[in-house]
């Protein structure tokens, strides 16, 4: 338990009741965020599309960590459901907001249906934007963790809308974080840029093969540590951090060609 000491110190100074809202909490990184916060005494509001999975997470966390977990099923591709989630949650004092919900579509851009594109944009961009804005408007202090991707640093042929959405998340989060430094509010925004991990992302995106550079658990630990230190950007591991740094030195056209080859290999 010594590895969690850094969290305990931050969480319990002042002995304040703590509450976190996590979207995309039914699998992958979302579950790891929930578990790490629960082990340190946070009560949780967890949201995702699949109520049955959320109920399973709730049951395990409440039994093991003796905390309260509220389940709020929502399809964040529907703006009305995002607004209901915000209205419900921000009546409380929320200390941590983790915008983790998101997905990709592995197809040529012209083969993605209008409905698929709209759902992706609403989930990856609109929901994150609205939830972040309402958090800042209604809360006096706290932390926002927005999950982007290494994809934010380069174009993504065959995952075009997904890559573009993550570039938006990185840019928006950095801008908001700078604004908040001059606002007088004790709120910070950290952007997590993970690389490939063993989650359901590749399967949902339509890939037939995958690879990983980090585990969701290790990535979540690293992300929360950076968030509570109010760092603006954090990567899932050192290899991905190096890759992001390397994109600064390669021509844009070359990055695009490399990205295309990587995405095309996932069809094989």
CSV table of C-alpha atoms in Angstrom, one decimal:
chain,number,residue,atom,x,y,z
A,1,UNK,CA,0.0,0.0,0.0
A,2,UNK,CA,3.0,2.3,0.2
A,3,UNK,CA,2.7,2.9,-3.6
A,4,UNK,CA,-0.6,4.8,-2.9
A,5,UNK,CA,0.9,7.1,-0.2
A,6,UNK,CA,1.1,10.0,-2.7
A,7,UNK,CA,-2.7,9.7,-3.3
A,8,UNK,CA,-3.5,9.5,0.4
A,9,UNK,CA,-1.6,12.6,1.2
A,10,UNK,CA,-3.4,14.6,-1.4
A,11,UNK,CA,-6.8,13.2,-0.9
A,12,UNK,CA,-7.2,13.5,2.9
A,13,UNK,CA,-5.5,16.8,3.7
A,14,UNK,CA,-8.4,18.6,5.4
A,15,UNK,CA,-10.5,15.5,5.9
A,16,UNK,CA,-13.0,16.6,3.2
A,17,UNK,CA,-15.6,14.3,1.7
A,18,UNK,CA,-14.4,13.6,-1.8
A,19,UNK,CA,-16.5,12.7,-4.9
A,20,UNK,CA,-15.4,11.9,-8.5
A,21,UNK,CA,-17.3,11.7,-11.7
A,22,UNK,CA,-15.9,9.2,-14.3
A,23,UNK,CA,-17.3,8.7,-17.8
A,24,UNK,CA,-16.6,5.6,-19.8
A,25,UNK,CA,-16.3,3.8,-16.5
A,26,UNK,CA,-17.6,0.4,-17.5
A,27,UNK,CA,-14.3,-1.0,-19.0
A,28,UNK,CA,-10.6,-0.4,-19.6
A,29,UNK,CA,-9.1,2.8,-18.2
A,30,UNK,CA,-12.4,3.8,-16.7
A,31,UNK,CA,-12.5,0.9,-14.4
A,32,UNK,CA,-8.9,1.5,-13.3
A,33,UNK,CA,-9.6,5.1,-12.5
A,34,UNK,CA,-12.6,4.1,-10.5
A,35,UNK,CA,-10.6,1.4,-8.6
A,36,UNK,CA,-7.7,3.7,-7.8
A,37,UNK,CA,-10.0,6.5,-6.5
A,38,UNK,CA,-12.1,4.0,-4.5
A,39,UNK,CA,-9.1,2.5,-2.8
A,40,UNK,CA,-8.3,5.9,-1.4
A,41,UNK,CA,-11.8,6.7,-0.1
A,42,UNK,CA,-13.4,8.6,-3.0
A,43,UNK,CA,-17.1,8.2,-3.5
A,44,UNK,CA,-17.9,7.8,-7.2
A,45,UNK,CA,-20.5,8.7,-9.9
A,46,UNK,CA,-19.8,6.3,-12.8
A,47,UNK,CA,-21.3,6.7,-16.2
A,48,UNK,CA,-21.3,4.7,-19.4
A,49,UNK,CA,-23.9,3.2,-21.9
A,50,UNK,CA,-24.0,-0.3,-20.4
A,51,UNK,CA,-25.9,-0.3,-17.1
A,52,UNK,CA,-25.2,-3.9,-16.3
A,53,UNK,CA,-21.5,-3.4,-16.4
A,54,UNK,CA,-21.8,-0.3,-14.3
A,55,UNK,CA,-23.8,-2.2,-11.7
A,56,UNK,CA,-21.1,-4.9,-11.6
A,57,UNK,CA,-18.4,-2.3,-11.0
A,58,UNK,CA,-20.5,-0.6,-8.3
A,59,UNK,CA,-21.0,-4.0,-6.5
A,60,UNK,CA,-17.3,-4.8,-6.5
A,61,UNK,CA,-16.1,-1.4,-5.5
A,62,UNK,CA,-18.6,-0.8,-2.7
A,63,UNK,CA,-18.0,-4.2,-1.2
A,64,UNK,CA,-14.2,-4.1,-1.4
A,65,UNK,CA,-13.5,-0.4,-0.5
A,66,UNK,CA,-16.6,0.5,1.6
A,67,UNK,CA,-17.4,3.6,-0.5
A,68,UNK,CA,-20.6,4.8,-2.2
A,69,UNK,CA,-20.9,4.4,-5.9
A,70,UNK,CA,-23.8,6.0,-7.9
A,71,UNK,CA,-24.5,4.5,-11.4
A,72,UNK,CA,-25.7,7.0,-14.0
A,73,UNK,CA,-26.2,5.2,-17.4
A,74,UNK,CA,-25.9,7.6,-20.3
A,75,UNK,CA,-25.2,7.5,-24.0
A,76,UNK,CA,-22.8,10.5,-24.4
A,77,UNK,CA,-23.3,10.5,-28.2
A,78,UNK,CA,-26.7,12.1,-27.3
A,79,UNK,CA,-26.3,15.7,-26.2
A,80,UNK,CA,-29.5,15.6,-24.2
A,81,UNK,CA,-28.1,12.8,-22.1
A,82,UNK,CA,-24.9,14.7,-21.5
A,83,UNK,CA,-26.9,17.6,-20.3
A,84,UNK,CA,-28.9,15.4,-17.9
A,85,UNK,CA,-25.7,13.9,-16.5
A,86,UNK,CA,-24.2,17.4,-15.9
A,87,UNK,CA,-27.4,18.7,-14.4
A,88,UNK,CA,-27.6,15.7,-12.0
A,89,UNK,CA,-24.0,15.6,-11.0
A,90,UNK,CA,-23.1,19.2,-10.6
A,91,UNK,CA,-25.7,19.8,-7.9
A,92,UNK,CA,-23.0,18.1,-5.7
A,93,UNK,CA,-19.5,19.3,-5.0
A,94,UNK,CA,-17.5,17.3,-7.5
A,95,UNK,CA,-13.8,17.2,-6.7
A,96,UNK,CA,-12.6,15.2,-9.8
A,97,UNK,CA,-14.0,15.0,-13.3
A,98,UNK,CA,-12.5,12.3,-15.6
A,99,UNK,CA,-13.7,12.6,-19.2
A,100,UNK,CA,-12.7,9.1,-20.3
A,101,UNK,CA,-15.5,8.1,-22.7
A,102,UNK,CA,-14.5,7.8,-26.3
A,103,UNK,CA,-14.1,5.5,-29.3
A,104,UNK,CA,-12.7,5.2,-32.7
A,105,UNK,CA,-13.8,3.9,-36.1
A,106,UNK,CA,-11.2,2.1,-38.3
A,107,UNK,CA,-12.5,2.8,-41.8
A,108,UNK,CA,-11.7,5.0,-44.8
A,109,UNK,CA,-13.3,8.4,-44.1
A,110,UNK,CA,-15.8,8.1,-47.0
A,111,UNK,CA,-17.0,4.8,-45.7
A,112,UNK,CA,-17.9,6.1,-42.2
A,113,UNK,CA,-21.7,6.8,-42.1
A,114,UNK,CA,-23.0,10.2,-41.0
A,115,UNK,CA,-24.5,8.6,-37.9
A,116,UNK,CA,-21.2,6.9,-36.9
A,117,UNK,CA,-19.3,10.2,-37.4
A,118,UNK,CA,-21.8,12.2,-35.4
A,119,UNK,CA,-21.8,9.7,-32.6
A,120,UNK,CA,-18.0,9.7,-32.4
A,121,UNK,CA,-17.8,13.5,-32.5
A,122,UNK,CA,-20.5,13.9,-29.9
A,123,UNK,CA,-18.9,11.3,-27.6
A,124,UNK,CA,-15.2,12.3,-28.0
A,125,UNK,CA,-15.7,16.1,-28.3
A,126,UNK,CA,-19.1,17.5,-27.5
A,127,UNK,CA,-19.6,15.5,-24.2
A,128,UNK,CA,-16.1,16.3,-23.0
A,129,UNK,CA,-16.5,20.0,-23.8
A,130,UNK,CA,-19.9,20.4,-22.1
A,131,UNK,CA,-18.9,18.4,-19.0
A,132,UNK,CA,-15.7,20.4,-18.6
A,133,UNK,CA,-17.4,23.7,-19.1
A,134,UNK,CA,-20.2,23.0,-16.5
A,135,UNK,CA,-17.6,21.7,-14.0
A,136,UNK,CA,-15.7,25.0,-14.3
A,137,UNK,CA,-18.9,27.0,-14.0
A,138,UNK,CA,-20.3,25.2,-11.0
A,139,UNK,CA,-17.4,24.0,-9.0
A,140,UNK,CA,-15.0,26.2,-6.9
A,141,UNK,CA,-12.0,23.9,-7.0
A,142,UNK,CA,-10.9,20.5,-8.3
A,143,UNK,CA,-9.3,18.6,-11.0
A,144,UNK,CA,-10.2,17.7,-14.6
A,145,UNK,CA,-8.6,14.8,-16.4
A,146,UNK,CA,-9.4,14.7,-20.1
A,147,UNK,CA,-8.3,11.6,-22.0
A,148,UNK,CA,-6.8,12.3,-25.4
A,149,UNK,CA,-4.3,10.0,-27.1
A,150,UNK,CA,-0.9,9.9,-28.7
A,151,UNK,CA,-3.1,10.2,-31.8
A,152,UNK,CA,-3.4,13.9,-30.9
A,153,UNK,CA,0.1,14.6,-32.3
A,154,UNK,CA,-0.4,13.3,-35.8
A,155,UNK,CA,-3.0,12.8,-38.6
A,156,UNK,CA,-4.6,9.4,-38.7
A,157,UNK,CA,-5.6,8.0,-42.1
A,158,UNK,CA,-8.2,5.2,-41.6
A,159,UNK,CA,-8.9,6.5,-38.1
A,160,UNK,CA,-9.3,10.1,-39.3
A,161,UNK,CA,-12.2,11.4,-37.2
A,162,UNK,CA,-10.8,9.7,-34.1
A,163,UNK,CA,-7.3,11.3,-34.5
A,164,UNK,CA,-8.8,14.7,-35.2
A,165,UNK,CA,-11.1,14.4,-32.1
A,166,UNK,CA,-8.1,13.7,-29.9
A,167,UNK,CA,-6.2,16.7,-31.3
A,168,UNK,CA,-9.2,18.8,-30.3
A,169,UNK,CA,-9.1,17.4,-26.8
A,170,UNK,CA,-5.4,18.2,-26.4
A,171,UNK,CA,-5.7,21.7,-27.8
A,172,UNK,CA,-8.9,22.6,-25.8
A,173,UNK,CA,-7.6,21.2,-22.5
A,174,UNK,CA,-4.3,23.1,-22.8
A,175,UNK,CA,-6.2,26.3,-23.6
A,176,UNK,CA,-8.6,25.9,-20.7
A,177,UNK,CA,-5.8,25.0,-18.3
A,178,UNK,CA,-4.0,28.3,-19.1
A,179,UNK,CA,-7.2,30.3,-18.7
A,180,UNK,CA,-7.8,28.8,-15.3
A,181,UNK,CA,-4.4,29.9,-14.1
A,182,UNK,CA,-5.6,33.5,-14.5
A,183,UNK,CA,-9.1,33.0,-13.3
A,184,UNK,CA,-8.6,32.8,-9.5
A,185,UNK,CA,-10.3,29.3,-9.4
A,186,UNK,CA,-8.3,26.4,-8.0
A,187,UNK,CA,-9.2,24.1,-10.9
A,188,UNK,CA,-6.7,22.5,-13.3
A,189,UNK,CA,-7.0,20.5,-16.5
A,190,UNK,CA,-4.6,17.6,-17.2
A,191,UNK,CA,-4.6,15.9,-20.6
A,192,UNK,CA,-3.8,12.2,-20.7
A,193,UNK,CA,-2.2,11.0,-24.0
A,194,UNK,CA,-2.0,7.2,-23.8
A,195,UNK,CA,-0.6,4.9,-26.4
A,196,UNK,CA,-2.1,1.5,-27.4
A,197,UNK,CA,-3.3,-0.5,-24.5
A,198,UNK,CA,-5.1,-3.8,-23.9
A,199,UNK,CA,-8.6,-2.5,-23.8
A,200,UNK,CA,-11.8,-2.9,-25.8
A,201,UNK,CA,-10.8,0.1,-28.0
A,202,UNK,CA,-9.3,-1.9,-30.9
A,203,UNK,CA,-12.2,-4.4,-31.0
A,204,UNK,CA,-14.8,-1.6,-31.0
A,205,UNK,CA,-12.9,0.3,-33.7
A,206,UNK,CA,-13.0,-2.8,-35.9
A,207,UNK,CA,-9.3,-3.8,-35.8
A,208,UNK,CA,-8.3,-7.4,-36.3
A,209,UNK,CA,-4.9,-7.0,-34.6
A,210,UNK,CA,-3.6,-4.8,-31.8
A,211,UNK,CA,-0.5,-4.1,-29.8
A,212,UNK,CA,0.1,-2.4,-26.5
A,213,UNK,CA,2.9,-0.3,-24.8
A,214,UNK,CA,1.3,-0.1,-21.3
A,215,UNK,CA,-1.4,-1.6,-19.2
A,216,UNK,CA,-4.5,0.3,-18.3
A,217,UNK,CA,-3.7,0.1,-14.6
A,218,UNK,CA,-0.2,1.5,-14.9
A,219,UNK,CA,-1.5,4.2,-17.2
A,220,UNK,CA,-4.2,5.2,-14.8
A,221,UNK,CA,-1.8,5.4,-11.9
A,222,UNK,CA,0.5,7.6,-13.9
A,223,UNK,CA,-2.4,9.8,-15.0
A,224,UNK,CA,-3.8,10.4,-11.5
A,225,UNK,CA,-0.4,11.2,-10.1
A,226,UNK,CA,0.1,13.9,-12.8
A,227,UNK,CA,-3.5,15.2,-12.3
A,228,UNK,CA,-3.1,15.7,-8.6
A,229,UNK,CA,0.2,17.5,-9.3
A,230,UNK,CA,-1.7,19.7,-11.7
A,231,UNK,CA,0.6,18.8,-14.6
A,232,UNK,CA,-0.8,19.9,-18.0
A,233,UNK,CA,0.0,16.7,-20.0
A,234,UNK,CA,0.9,13.2,-19.1
A,235,UNK,CA,1.6,10.1,-21.3
A,236,UNK,CA,0.9,6.5,-20.6
A,237,UNK,CA,4.6,5.5,-20.5
A,238,UNK,CA,8.0,6.8,-21.5
A,239,UNK,CA,8.0,5.2,-24.9
A,240,UNK,CA,4.8,7.1,-25.9
A,241,UNK,CA,6.2,10.4,-24.5
A,242,UNK,CA,9.3,9.9,-26.7
A,243,UNK,CA,7.1,9.2,-29.7
A,244,UNK,CA,5.1,12.4,-29.1
A,245,UNK,CA,8.4,14.4,-28.8
A,246,UNK,CA,9.7,12.8,-32.0
A,247,UNK,CA,6.7,14.0,-34.1
A,248,UNK,CA,8.1,17.5,-33.8
A,249,UNK,CA,11.0,16.6,-35.9
A,250,UNK,CA,9.4,14.7,-38.8
A,251,UNK,CA,7.7,16.3,-41.8
A,252,UNK,CA,3.9,16.3,-41.7
A,253,UNK,CA,3.6,14.3,-44.9
A,254,UNK,CA,5.9,11.6,-43.6
A,255,UNK,CA,4.0,11.4,-40.4
A,256,UNK,CA,0.8,10.9,-42.4
A,257,UNK,CA,2.3,8.1,-44.5
A,258,UNK,CA,3.7,6.3,-41.4
A,259,UNK,CA,0.3,6.6,-39.7
A,260,UNK,CA,-1.5,5.2,-42.7
A,261,UNK,CA,0.8,2.1,-42.8
A,262,UNK,CA,0.2,1.5,-39.0
A,263,UNK,CA,-3.5,1.7,-39.3
A,264,UNK,CA,-3.6,-0.4,-42.5
A,265,UNK,CA,-1.7,-3.2,-40.7
A,266,UNK,CA,-4.6,-3.5,-38.2
A,267,UNK,CA,-6.9,-4.8,-41.0
A,268,UNK,CA,-4.5,-7.8,-41.5
